[in-house]
Every structure is written in structure tokens, then in C-alpha cells.
Coordinates of C-alpha atoms in Angstrom, one line a residue:
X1 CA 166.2 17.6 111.9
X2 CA 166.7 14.5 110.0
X3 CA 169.8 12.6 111.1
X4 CA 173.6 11.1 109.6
X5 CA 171.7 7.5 110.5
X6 CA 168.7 8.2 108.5
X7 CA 170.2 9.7 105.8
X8 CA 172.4 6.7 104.9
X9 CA 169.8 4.4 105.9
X10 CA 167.1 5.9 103.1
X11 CA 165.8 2.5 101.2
X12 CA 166.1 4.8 97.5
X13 CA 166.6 1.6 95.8
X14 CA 162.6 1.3 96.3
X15 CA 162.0 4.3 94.9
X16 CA 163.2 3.8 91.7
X17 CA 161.5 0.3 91.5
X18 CA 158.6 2.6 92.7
X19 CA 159.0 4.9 89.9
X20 CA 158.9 2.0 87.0
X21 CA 155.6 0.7 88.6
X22 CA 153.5 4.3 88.3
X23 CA 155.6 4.5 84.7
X24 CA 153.9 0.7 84.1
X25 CA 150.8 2.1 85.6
X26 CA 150.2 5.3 83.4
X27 CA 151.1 3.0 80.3
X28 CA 148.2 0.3 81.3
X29 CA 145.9 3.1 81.7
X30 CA 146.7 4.9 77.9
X31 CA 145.7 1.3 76.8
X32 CA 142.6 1.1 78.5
X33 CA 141.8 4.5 77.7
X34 CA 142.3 3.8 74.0
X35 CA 140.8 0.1 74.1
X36 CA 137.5 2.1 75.2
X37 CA 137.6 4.5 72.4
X38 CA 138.3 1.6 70.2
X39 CA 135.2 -0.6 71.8
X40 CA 132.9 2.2 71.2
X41 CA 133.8 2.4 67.4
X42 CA 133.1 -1.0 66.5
X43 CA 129.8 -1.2 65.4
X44 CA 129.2 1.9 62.8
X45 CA 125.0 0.7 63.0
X46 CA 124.8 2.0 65.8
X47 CA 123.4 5.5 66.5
X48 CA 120.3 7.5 68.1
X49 CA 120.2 9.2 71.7
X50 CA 121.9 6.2 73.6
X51 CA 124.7 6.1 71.0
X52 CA 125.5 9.9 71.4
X53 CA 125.3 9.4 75.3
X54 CA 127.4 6.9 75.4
X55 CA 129.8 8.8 72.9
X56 CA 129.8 11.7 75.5
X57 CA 130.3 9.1 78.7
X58 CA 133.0 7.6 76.4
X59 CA 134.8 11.3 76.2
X60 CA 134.3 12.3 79.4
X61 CA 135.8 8.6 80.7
X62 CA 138.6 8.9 78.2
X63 CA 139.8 12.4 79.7
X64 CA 139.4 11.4 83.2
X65 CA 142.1 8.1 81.9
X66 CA 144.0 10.8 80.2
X67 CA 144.8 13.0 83.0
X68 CA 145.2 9.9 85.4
X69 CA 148.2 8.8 83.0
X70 CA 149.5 11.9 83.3
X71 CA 149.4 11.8 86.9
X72 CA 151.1 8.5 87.3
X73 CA 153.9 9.7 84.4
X74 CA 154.4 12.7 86.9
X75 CA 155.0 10.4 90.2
X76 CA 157.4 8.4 88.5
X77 CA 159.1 11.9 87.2
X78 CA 159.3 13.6 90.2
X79 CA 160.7 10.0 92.0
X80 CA 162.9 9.8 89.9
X81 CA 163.7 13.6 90.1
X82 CA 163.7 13.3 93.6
X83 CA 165.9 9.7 94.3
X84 CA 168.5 11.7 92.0
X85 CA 168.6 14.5 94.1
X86 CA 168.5 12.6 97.6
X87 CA 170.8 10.1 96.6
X88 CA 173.5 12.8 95.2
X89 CA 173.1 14.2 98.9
X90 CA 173.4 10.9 100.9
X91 CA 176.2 10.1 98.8
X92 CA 178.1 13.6 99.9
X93 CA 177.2 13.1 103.5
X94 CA 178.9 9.6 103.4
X95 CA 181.8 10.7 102.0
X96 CA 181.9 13.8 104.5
X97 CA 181.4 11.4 107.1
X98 CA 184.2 8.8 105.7
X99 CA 187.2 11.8 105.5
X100 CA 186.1 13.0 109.4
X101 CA 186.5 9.7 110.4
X102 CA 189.5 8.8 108.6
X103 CA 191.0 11.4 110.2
X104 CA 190.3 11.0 113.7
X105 CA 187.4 13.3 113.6
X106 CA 184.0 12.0 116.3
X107 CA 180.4 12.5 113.9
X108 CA 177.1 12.5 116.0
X109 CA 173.7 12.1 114.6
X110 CA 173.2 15.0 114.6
X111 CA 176.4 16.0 112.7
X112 CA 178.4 17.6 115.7
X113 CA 181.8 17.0 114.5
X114 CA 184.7 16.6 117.5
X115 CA 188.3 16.2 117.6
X116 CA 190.5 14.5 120.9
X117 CA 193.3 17.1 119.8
X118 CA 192.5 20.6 121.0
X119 CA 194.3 22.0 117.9
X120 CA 191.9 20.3 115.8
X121 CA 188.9 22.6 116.9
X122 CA 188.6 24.8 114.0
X123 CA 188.6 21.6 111.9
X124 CA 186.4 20.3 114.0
X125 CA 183.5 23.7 113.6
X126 CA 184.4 23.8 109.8
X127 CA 183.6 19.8 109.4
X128 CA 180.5 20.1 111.2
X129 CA 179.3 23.2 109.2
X130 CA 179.6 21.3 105.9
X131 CA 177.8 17.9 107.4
X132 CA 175.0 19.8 109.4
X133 CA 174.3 22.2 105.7
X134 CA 174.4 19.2 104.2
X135 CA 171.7 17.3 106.5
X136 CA 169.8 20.6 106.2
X137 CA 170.1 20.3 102.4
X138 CA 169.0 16.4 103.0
X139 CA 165.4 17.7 105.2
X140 CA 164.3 20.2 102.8
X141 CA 164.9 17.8 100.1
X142 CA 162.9 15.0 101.7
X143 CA 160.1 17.8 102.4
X144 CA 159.8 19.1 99.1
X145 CA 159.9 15.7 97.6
X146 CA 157.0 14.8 100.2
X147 CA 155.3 18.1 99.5
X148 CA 155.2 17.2 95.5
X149 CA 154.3 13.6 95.7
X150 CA 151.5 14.8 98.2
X151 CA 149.8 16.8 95.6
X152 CA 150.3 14.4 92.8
X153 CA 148.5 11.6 95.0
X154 CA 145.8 14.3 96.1
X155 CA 145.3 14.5 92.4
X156 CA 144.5 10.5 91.8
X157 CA 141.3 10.8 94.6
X158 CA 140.3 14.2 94.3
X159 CA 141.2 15.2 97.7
X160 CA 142.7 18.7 98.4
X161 CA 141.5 22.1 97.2
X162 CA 143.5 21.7 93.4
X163 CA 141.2 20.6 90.8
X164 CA 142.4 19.9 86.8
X165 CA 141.8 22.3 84.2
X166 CA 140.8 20.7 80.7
X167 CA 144.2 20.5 79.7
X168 CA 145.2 18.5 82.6
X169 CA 147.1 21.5 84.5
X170 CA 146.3 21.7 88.2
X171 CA 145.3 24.5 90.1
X172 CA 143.8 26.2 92.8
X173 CA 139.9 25.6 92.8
X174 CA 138.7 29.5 92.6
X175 CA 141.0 29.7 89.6
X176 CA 139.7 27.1 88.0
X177 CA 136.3 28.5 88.1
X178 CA 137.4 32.1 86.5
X179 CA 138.8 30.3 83.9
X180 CA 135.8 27.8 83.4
X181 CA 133.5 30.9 82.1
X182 CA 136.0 31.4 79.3
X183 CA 135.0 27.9 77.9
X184 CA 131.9 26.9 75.6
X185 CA 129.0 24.8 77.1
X186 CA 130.2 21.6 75.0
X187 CA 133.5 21.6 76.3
X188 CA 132.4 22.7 80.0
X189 CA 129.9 19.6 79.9
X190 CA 132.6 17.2 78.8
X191 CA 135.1 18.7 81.1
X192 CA 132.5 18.5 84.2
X193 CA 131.8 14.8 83.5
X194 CA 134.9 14.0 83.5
X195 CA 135.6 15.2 87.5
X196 CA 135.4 12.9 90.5
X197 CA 132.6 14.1 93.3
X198 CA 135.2 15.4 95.1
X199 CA 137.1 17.8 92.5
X200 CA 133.0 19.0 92.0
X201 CA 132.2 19.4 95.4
X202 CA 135.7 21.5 95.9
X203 CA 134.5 23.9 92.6
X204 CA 130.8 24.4 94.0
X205 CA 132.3 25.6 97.2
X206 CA 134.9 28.0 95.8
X207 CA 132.6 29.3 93.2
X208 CA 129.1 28.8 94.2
X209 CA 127.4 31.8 92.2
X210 CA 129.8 31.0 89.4
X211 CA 128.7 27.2 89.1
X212 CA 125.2 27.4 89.6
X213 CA 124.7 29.6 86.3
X214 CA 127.3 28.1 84.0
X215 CA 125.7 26.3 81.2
X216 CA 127.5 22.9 80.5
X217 CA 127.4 22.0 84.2
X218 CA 124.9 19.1 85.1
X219 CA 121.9 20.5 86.6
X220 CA 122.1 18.8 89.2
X221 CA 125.7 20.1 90.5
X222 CA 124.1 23.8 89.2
X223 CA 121.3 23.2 91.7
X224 CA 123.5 22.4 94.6
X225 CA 125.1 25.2 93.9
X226 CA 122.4 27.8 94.0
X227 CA 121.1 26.3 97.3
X228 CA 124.4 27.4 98.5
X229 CA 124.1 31.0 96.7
X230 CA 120.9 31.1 98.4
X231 CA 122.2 30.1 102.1
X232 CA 124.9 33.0 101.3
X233 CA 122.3 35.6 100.3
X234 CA 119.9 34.7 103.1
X235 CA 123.4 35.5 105.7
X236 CA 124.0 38.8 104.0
X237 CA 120.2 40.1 104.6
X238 CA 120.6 38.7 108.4
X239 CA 123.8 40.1 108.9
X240 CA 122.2 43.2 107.5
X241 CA 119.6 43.2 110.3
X242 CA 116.7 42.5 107.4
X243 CA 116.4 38.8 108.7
X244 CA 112.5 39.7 108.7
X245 CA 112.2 41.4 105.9
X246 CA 110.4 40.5 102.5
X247 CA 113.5 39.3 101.0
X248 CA 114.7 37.2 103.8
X249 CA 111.2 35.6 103.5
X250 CA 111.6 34.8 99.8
X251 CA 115.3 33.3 100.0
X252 CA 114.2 31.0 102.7
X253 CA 110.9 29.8 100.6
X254 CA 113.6 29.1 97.3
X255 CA 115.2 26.9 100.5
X256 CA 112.4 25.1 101.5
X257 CA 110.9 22.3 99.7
X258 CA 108.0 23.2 97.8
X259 CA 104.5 21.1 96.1
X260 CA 105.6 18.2 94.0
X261 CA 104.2 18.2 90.6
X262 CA 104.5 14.5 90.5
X263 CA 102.7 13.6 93.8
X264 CA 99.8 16.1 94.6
X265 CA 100.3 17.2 98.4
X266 CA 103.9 16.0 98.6
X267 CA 106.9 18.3 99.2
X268 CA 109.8 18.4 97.4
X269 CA 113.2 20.4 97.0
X270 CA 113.3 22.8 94.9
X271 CA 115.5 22.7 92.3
X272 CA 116.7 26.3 91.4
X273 CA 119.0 26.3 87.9
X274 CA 120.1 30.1 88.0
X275 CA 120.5 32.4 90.7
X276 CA 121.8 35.8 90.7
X277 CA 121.0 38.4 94.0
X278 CA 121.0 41.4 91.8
X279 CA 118.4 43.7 89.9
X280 CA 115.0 42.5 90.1
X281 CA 116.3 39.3 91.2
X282 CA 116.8 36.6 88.4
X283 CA 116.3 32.8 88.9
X284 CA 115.8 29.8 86.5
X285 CA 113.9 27.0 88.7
X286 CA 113.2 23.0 87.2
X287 CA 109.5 22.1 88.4
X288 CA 109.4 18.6 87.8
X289 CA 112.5 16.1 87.1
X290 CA 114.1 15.4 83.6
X291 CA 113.2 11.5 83.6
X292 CA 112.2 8.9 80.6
X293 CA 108.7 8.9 81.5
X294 CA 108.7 12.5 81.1
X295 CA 106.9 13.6 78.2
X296 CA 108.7 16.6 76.8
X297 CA 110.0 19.7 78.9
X298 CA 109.3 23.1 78.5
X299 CA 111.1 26.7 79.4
X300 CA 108.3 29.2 80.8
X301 CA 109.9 32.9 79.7
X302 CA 107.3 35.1 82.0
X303 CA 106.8 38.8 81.0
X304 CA 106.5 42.6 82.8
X305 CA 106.8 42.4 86.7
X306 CA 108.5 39.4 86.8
X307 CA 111.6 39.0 89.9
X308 CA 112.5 37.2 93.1
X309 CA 109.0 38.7 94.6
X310 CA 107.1 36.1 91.7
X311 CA 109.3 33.3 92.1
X312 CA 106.6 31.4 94.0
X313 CA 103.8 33.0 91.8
X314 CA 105.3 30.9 88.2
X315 CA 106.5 28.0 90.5
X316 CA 102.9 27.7 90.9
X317 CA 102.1 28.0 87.5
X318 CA 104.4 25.8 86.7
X319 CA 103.1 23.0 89.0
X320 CA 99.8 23.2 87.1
X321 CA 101.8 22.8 83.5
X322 CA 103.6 20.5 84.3
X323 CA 100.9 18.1 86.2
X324 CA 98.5 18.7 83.0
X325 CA 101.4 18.1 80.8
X326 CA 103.3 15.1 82.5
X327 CA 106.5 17.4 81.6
X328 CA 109.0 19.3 83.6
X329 CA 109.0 23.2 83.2
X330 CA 111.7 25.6 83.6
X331 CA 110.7 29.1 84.2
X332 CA 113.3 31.1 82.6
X333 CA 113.8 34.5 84.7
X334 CA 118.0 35.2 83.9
X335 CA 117.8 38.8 84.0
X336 CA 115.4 41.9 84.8
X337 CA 112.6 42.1 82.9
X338 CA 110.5 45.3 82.8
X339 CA 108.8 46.0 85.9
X340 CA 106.1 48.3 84.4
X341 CA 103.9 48.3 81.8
X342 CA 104.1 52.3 81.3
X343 CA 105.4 54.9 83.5
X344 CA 104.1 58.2 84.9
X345 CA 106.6 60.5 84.6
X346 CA 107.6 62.4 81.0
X347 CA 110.0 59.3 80.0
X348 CA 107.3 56.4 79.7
X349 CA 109.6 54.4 77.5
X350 CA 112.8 52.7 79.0
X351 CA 113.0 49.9 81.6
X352 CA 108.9 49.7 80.6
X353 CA 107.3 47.1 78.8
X354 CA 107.8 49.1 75.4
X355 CA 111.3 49.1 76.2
X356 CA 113.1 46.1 73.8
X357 CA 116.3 46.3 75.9
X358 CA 115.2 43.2 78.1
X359 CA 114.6 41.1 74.7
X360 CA 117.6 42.2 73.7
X361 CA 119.5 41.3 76.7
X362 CA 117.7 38.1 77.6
X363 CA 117.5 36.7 74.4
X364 CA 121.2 35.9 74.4
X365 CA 120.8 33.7 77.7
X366 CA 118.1 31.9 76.8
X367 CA 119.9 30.7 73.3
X368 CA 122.5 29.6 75.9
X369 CA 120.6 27.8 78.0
X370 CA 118.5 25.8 76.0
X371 CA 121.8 24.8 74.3
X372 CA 123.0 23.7 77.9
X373 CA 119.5 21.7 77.8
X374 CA 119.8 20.1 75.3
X375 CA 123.5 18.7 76.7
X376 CA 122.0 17.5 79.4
X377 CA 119.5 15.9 77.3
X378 CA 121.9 13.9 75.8
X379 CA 124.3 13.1 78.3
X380 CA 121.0 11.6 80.1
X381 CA 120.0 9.3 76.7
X382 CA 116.8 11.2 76.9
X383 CA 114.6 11.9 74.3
X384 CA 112.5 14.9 74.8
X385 CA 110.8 17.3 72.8
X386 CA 111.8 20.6 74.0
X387 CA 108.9 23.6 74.0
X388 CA 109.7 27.1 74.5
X389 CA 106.5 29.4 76.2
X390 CA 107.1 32.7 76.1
X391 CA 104.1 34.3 77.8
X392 CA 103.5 38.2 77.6
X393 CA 107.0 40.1 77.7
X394 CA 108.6 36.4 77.3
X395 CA 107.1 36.4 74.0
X396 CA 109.0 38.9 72.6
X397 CA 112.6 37.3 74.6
X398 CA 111.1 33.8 72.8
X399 CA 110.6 35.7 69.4
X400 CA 113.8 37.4 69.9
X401 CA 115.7 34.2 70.4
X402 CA 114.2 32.8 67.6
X403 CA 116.1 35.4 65.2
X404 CA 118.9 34.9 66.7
X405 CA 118.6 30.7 66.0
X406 CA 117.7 29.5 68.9
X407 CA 116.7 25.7 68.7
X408 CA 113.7 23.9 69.9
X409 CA 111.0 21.5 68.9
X410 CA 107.9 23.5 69.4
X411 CA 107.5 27.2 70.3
X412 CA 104.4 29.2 71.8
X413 CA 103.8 33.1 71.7
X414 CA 101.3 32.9 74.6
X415 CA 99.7 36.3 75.0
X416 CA 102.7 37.5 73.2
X417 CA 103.6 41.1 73.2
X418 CA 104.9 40.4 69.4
X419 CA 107.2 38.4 67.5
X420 CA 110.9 39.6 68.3
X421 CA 112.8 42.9 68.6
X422 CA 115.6 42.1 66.3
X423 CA 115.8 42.9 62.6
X424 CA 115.1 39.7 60.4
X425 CA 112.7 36.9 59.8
X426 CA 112.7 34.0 63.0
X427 CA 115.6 31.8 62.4
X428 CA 115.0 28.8 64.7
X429 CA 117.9 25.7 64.3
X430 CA 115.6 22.9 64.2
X431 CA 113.8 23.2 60.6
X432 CA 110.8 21.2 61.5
X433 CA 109.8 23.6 64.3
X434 CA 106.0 23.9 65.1
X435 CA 105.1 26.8 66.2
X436 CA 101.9 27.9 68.1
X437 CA 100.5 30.9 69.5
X438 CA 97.0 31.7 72.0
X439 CA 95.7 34.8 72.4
X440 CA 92.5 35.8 74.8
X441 CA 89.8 37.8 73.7
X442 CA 89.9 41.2 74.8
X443 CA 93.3 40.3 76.3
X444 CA 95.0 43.9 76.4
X445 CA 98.4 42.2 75.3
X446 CA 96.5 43.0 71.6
X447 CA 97.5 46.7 72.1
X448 CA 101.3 45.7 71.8
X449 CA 100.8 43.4 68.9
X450 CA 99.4 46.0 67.0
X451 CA 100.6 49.1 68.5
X452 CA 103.9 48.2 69.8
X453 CA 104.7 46.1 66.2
X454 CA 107.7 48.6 65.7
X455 CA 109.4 47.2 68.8
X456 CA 108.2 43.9 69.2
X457 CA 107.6 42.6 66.1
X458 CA 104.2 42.5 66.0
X459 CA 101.6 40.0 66.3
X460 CA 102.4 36.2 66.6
X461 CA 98.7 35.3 65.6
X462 CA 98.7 36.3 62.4
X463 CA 102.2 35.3 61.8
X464 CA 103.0 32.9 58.7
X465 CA 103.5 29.9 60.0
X466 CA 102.0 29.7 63.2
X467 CA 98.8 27.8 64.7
X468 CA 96.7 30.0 66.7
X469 CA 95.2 28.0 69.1
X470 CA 91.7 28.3 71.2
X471 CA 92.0 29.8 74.9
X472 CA 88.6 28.2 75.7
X473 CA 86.9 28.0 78.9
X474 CA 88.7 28.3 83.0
X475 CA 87.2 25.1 85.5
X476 CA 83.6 27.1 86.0
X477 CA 83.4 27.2 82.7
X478 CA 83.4 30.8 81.9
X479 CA 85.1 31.9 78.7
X480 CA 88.8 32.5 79.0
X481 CA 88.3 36.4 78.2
X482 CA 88.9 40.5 79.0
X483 CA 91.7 42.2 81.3
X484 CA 92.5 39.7 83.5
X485 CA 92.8 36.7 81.1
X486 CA 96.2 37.7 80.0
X487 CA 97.5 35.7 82.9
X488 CA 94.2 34.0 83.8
X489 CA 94.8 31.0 82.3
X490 CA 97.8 30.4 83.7
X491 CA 96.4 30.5 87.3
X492 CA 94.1 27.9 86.0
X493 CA 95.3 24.4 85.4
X494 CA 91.7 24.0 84.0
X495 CA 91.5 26.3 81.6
X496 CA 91.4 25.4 77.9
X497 CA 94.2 27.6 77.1
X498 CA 96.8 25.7 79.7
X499 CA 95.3 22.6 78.8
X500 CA 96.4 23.5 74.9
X501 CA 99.6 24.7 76.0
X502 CA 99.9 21.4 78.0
X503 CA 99.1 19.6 74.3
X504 CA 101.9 21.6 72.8
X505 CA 104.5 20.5 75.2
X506 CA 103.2 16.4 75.6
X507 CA 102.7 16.2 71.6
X508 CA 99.2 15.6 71.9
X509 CA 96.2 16.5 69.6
X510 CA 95.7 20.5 70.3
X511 CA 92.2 22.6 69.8
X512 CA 92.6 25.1 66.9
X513 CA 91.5 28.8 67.1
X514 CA 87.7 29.3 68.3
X515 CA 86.1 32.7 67.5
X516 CA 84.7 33.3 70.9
X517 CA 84.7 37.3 70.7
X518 CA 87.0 40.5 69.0
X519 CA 90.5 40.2 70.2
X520 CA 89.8 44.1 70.7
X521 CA 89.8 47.5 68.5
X522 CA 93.5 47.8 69.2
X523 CA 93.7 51.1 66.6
X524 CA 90.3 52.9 67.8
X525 CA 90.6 52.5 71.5
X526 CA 94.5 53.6 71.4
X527 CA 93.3 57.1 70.4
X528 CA 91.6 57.3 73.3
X529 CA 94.3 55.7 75.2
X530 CA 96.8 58.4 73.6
X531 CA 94.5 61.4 74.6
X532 CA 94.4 60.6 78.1
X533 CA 98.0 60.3 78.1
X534 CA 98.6 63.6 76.9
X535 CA 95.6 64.9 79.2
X536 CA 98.1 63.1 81.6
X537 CA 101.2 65.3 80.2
X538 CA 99.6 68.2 80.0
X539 CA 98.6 67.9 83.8
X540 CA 101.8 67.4 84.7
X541 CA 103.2 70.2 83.2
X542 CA 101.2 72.4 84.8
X543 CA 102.1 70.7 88.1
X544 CA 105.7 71.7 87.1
X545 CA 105.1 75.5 85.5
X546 CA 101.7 77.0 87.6
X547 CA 102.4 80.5 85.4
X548 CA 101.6 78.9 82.2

């Protein structure tokens, strides 16, 4: 317990010259915050990429001077606060002590009061109640003043687990985070740059699946994020006893570093943007890095069967986009897409791939998140033409996104199921949008164009507007053609179709539309198509009712 001697030997006179330094402190920081604002304005010539990513360091600089005034202003407060209340205190315990002594009364350290005179006992207990509350009164003031100034310090180098909302309020990490997913991208973004490493690294910990998909956070923190995600799914399927199973197997290849896109037979991490451990498993994962040489970057939207079980299956399609294009590529997977192109049973229509619910759900996202790209985009000073692929089933998510106003630079319905599920014409942010499309010959993704146009839209090749380009030939020079060329090309860095869609996304000269066959007699082999499903039905039924 703190004693009579220190008490009356506290040095508060430093504390309030103390408290007039941070006060002096938070007022030289509002300057500096507003003499950057100020530099930054001074030339009105200047604009482009750099000056909008300087704009945006500017902001995030100015908040971080903001909420460090505020921090000083509140140590000098709560010193202040504080000298008042420990001086008011020591001030009561010196006069206590000065009346006990005055009237013969013995005061230990410890406030034991005594008296020679045995009469004087009961003065004597009463006395030292009142001094020993009072040197009570004087520790848990000292603690609580300690305690305070502690978290406001913790606040100036990011140490602790409190981390600053937007509006400067502190607060426990994890609560920070449920109330980060109320914000927009913009303001997340500005708000993220604006934390120390420390305040970041604190967030990603107490809210790793939270972090790693929140658009506005750099990608870089969002990757760090979901490797942590990962680790925490890869426990739960060993704690399970399924450490050997297919899943296990799939979490740790997302943790180990995969082919470099950059440097042919090189490793590198992976570099996972989204991550959720639910559904068909949904992931977003950067091949390539976001860099000035780059030229473009483009979002991959796969179709029907995508999940965790093809994450290394477009990672490797990726790889051989992005080496023929010299541009990163996202693969965009943030939610289940179909599984199946038809089922078997009597209800061949939901969670298939003539179901639009997935393009209705997906489309959303992806809006989001090529927003959140294009932040990071200009936080970096970068350039880049963005291209959006959406291949198969991604096509219609691509087509859907476009109604909805999606913005990007160039867009291509590859093998394209159709052209959007929503009502209304495409509605894409950037006016000067090219748009491209590739189909195979004899590609069955024809059926859905033409067939499935109630649902999807219909068929991207014939669409105003659009380029259809030439699929060509894969590396052995077949032609790029039948069943298994709706994802041939792909598999094919060689193929004329990639090597297009690699032309798209680099902005270089492209090879128009080559009659190398019939797409495919869409209308007369569907009623064949339709007879054996009802041959199919009717099969069934029988199955089901043997008397009929």
C-alpha cells in the first residue's frame, strides 16, 4: 500500500508542466496535419493516378495526425484530471497528519495512528481509520490514473489489443472488426491506411475470416489474413481426425507456395484474397503481383463445378494467362456456383447450371470487389487496365454484374452461358468499355445461349456491341473445337483463344472471328436432347409406380 511519505512526497508540480507539453504537442501536430493538407493543394495542375494516390496517402496521413492530437489532448486531460484528484487527496492526508500530530497523536507510514495516553485509544483507531481510507483512496487513485495514462500511451505506438475506430474512439480489437463491415470500401480503405502495423496485425488476429474478405482492406493485409483462415481450417479438419482427407490436402496446397507466373520453375506464396470454409468452398486467389510493369490485370469468374476441389485447377489456368499476358489474374470464386450442369432426379432446375440464383447472388460481390480493385489501384499510383473473364457460368455472374454497373475497362463472355440474368440492358460504369466475346465451334455452351436465353440472357456473340473473337488453333495445331473445347483452351497457354484473351487483357492487337465450323444446331439437336429427357422421366416413373 502506498505510504504517508510517498504521498506527500508526489512531484505533481511535474505533472502539470507535463500536461502543458502533450497540450503543446497535440497543437504542433493539428498544424502539421493541416500544413500537409495545405501542401498538397498548392498546385491545382496537377492531377492523374499519382495525384489521386497521393490525395489518398494525404487522407490517410492526415487522420492518423488527427487521432494522434486527440491522443496527446486526452493525456494532458486526464493529467490534469488526475494531479487534481491526487493533489486534493495528498492535501487531506497532510492536514490529517498535521491535527494528529498537533495533538500528541504518533503517525507511521503506514498510517497506524498511536497515542502515549491510554484514554486516547479510541482517538487513536478513529484517526487511523480516516488516514489509512485516505491512503487507500490515494493507491487506487494512483492506479487508475496509471491504468488510463497506460492505454492512452498504448494508443500513440499501437501496442495493446485496442485499436481506433474511424472516429477516433478506441476499443477492443474484435469490436472493431464487427463494426468495420458496416462501413463502405472507400472509407474502410482510408481508414486501414491510416493504422500503424501494429493496430493491423492486432485486427488480422482478432478477426481473421472477417479481414481477409473485406473490400477496402489492402490486399496484402487481406492475404495475410486468409493464410491464417487457412491454418485455422486446416486445425479444425485435424482436430476432426480428417488430417488425411481430401480437404486437409487442399488447405495445405492454398498454404504452400505454388508456380510463379513471373519466373517459370520458381515457387512462390500464394496469395489468396477471399477465403470462406463454407458451401462448395469459395476463394478469390491473385496469380501474379499488382506491379508498374504489369500490363493490365484481369478477374477470372469460372463457371459450373467450380469450389475448393478446383482451386489448383484455375490457379493453373491462371499461370498460363497471366505468363501470356504479362498481367496478374484474379480468379473470382466468392460463393457456390452450380455444381452440375443438370440433375437426375424430377427437379433438374435449382442449384444446376440453369439455375440463375448463383448470378444473382455472385454478381453483387463481384461489383464489390472490383470496386475494392480499383482502390487498391489507386492507392498504389498504378495504372491498369482492368479486364473482367467470365468463362462458362462466370459469364452470366460477368453479364449479370454488368446490369447491375459494374466497372471495368474491357469485358469477355468466354464460352459464355449468356449475357446476364437480370432484367435490363448491361449497364457497365466506364462508358468506353470494350467488350469481347469467344466462342468454340461445337462448344456445347451454344445450347445455353440459345436455349437457356430466358435465364441467362442469351448469347454474348451476337450481342450489339461486342467483338467476337477467333478461338483458333491449341500448341499441335488442331483447331480449338467440339465437347471438350469449352474449357480446352484454357488448359492450353497456346491456344489461339487464350492467346486472344491474353490480347484483351495486355491491350494488344486481337484476331477477329474466323469461321472455322457451325457453332452447333442448338434448336434441332435440343429436341432430341428433350426426348431423351423425358425417355429419362418416364423411366423413372416407372421405377417409382411398377403398377402403371
Amino acid at each position: 500500500m502506498t505510504g504517508v511519505a510517498e504521498v506527500l512526497g508526489w512531484p505533481l508540480d511535474e505533472m502539470l508542466a507535463a500536461a502543458t507539453r502533450f497540450d503543446t504537442g497535440g497543437e504542433r501536430v493539428a498544424n502539421t496535419s493541416d500544413s500537409i493538407r495545405r501542401s498538397s493543394d498548392l498546385d491545382p495542375t496537377w492531377r492523374g493516378v499519382t495525384r489521386q494516390a497521393a490525395d489518398k496517402r494525404v487522407d490517410a496521413e492526415t487522420t492518423a495526425l488527427h487521432r494522434l492530437e486527440r491522443t496527446l489532448l486526452d493525456i494532458a486531460r486526464t493529467t490534469r484530471d488526475g494531479h487534481a484528484r491526487l493533489a486534493a487527496i495528498r492535501d487531506r492526508i497532510a492536514s490529517q497528519l498535521a491535527a494528529a500530530q498537533t495533538s500528541g497523536f504518533d503517525v507511521g507510514d503506514d498510517g497506524a495512528v498511536t497515542h502515549p495516553d491510554p484514554s486516547r485509544r479510541a482517538d487513536a483507531a478513529y484517526l487511523t481509520d480516516r488516514i489509512t481510507g485516505l491512503l487507500d483512496e490515494a493507491d487506487a487513485a494512483d492506479v487508475s490514473l496509471g491504468t488510463s495514462l497506460d492505454a492512452l500511451v498504448r494508443q500513440l505506438d499501437g501496442s495493446g489489443s485496442l485499436v481506433p475506430l474511424p472516429n477516433g474512439e478506441y476499443v477492443d480489437a474484435a469490436d472493431a472488426t464487427f463494426l468495420l463491415k458496416l462501413l463502405p470500401p472507400e472509407m474502410i480503405a482510408r481508414y486501414w491506411a491510416s493504422l500503424n502495423d501494429a493496430q493491423r496485425r492486432d485486427l488480422i488476429e482478432a478477426a481473421p475470416d472477417v479481414i481477409g474478405n473485406l473490400n477496402g482492406i489492402d490486399f496484402a493485409d487481406r492475404a495475410a489474413a486468409n493464410t491464417r483462415s487457412i491454418r485455422d481450417a486446416l486445425t479444425v479438419e485435424i482436430q476432426a481426425g480428417r488430417g488425411g482427407g481430401e480437404k486437409a490436402g487442399r488447405l495445405r496446397e492454398l498454404l504452400a507456395p505454388a508456380d510463379d507466373p513471373r519466373h517459370p520453375g520458381r515457387k512462390a506464396p500464394r496469395s489468396i484474397l477471399g477465403f470462406r470454409d463454407e458451401g462448395n468452398g469459395h476463394f478469390i486467389e491473385m496469380v501474379g503481383d499488382l506491379g508498374p510493369d504489369a500490363t493490365g490485370v484481369a478477374v477470372l469468374v469460372p463457371g459450373t463445378g467450380t469450389g475448393l476441389h478446383s482451386v489448383d485447377d484455375y490457379r493453373r489456368r491462371a499461370v498460363g494467362l497471366s505468363r501470356a499476358s504479362g498481367a496478374p489474374v484474379i480468379v473470382y470464386a466468392d460463393g457456390d456456383l452450380p455444381q452440375e450442369l443438370i440433375d437426375t432426379d424430377l427437379t433438374p432446375f435449382e442449384n444446376t447450371a440453369f439455375d440463375p440464383g448463383a448470378a444473382h447472388r455472385l454478381a453483387p460481390r463481384l461489383v464489390d470487389f472490383t470496386g475494392a480493385l480499383d482502390q487498391q489501384l489507386a492507392v498504389s499510383g498504378l495504372t491498369l487496365k482492368t479486364t473482367l473473364i467470365g468463362h462458362s457460368y462466370g459469364g452470366s455472374v460477368v453479364g449479370t454484374a454488368e446490369q447491375l454497373g459494374i466497372r471495368a475497362d474491357r469485358i469477355v463472355y468466354a464460352s459464355s452461358a449468356g449475357t446476364g440474368v437480370e432484367s435490363g440492358p448491361w449497364k457497365n460504369a466506364n462508358p468506353e468499355v470494350q467488350r469481347y466475346s469467344l466462342t468454340p465451334p461445337g462448344d456445347p455452351i451454344h445450347y445455353a445461349q440459345v436455349l437457356g436465353a430466358p435465364v441467362h440472357g442469351g448469347d454474348p456473340d451476337t450481342a450489339p456491341g461486342v467483338t467476337r473473337l477467333d478461338t483458333g488453333r491449341y500448341a499441335d495445331g488442331t483447331v480449338v473445337e467440339g465437347r471438350h473445347a469449352h474449357s480446352g483452351y484454357l488448359d492450353d497457354p497456346a491456344s489461339g483463344a487464350l492467346r486472344n484473351i491474353a490480347a484483351v487483357v495486355a491491350g494488344r492487337e486481337v484476331t477477329p472471328y474466323v469461321d472455322r465450323g457451325p457453332d452447333i444446331d442448338a434448336r434441332g439437336q435440343a429436341e432430341a436432347i428433350v426426348d431423351g429427357l423425358l425417355d429419362e422421366t418416364l423411366n423413372l416413373v416407372s421405377l417409382v409406380l411398377p403398377g402403371r
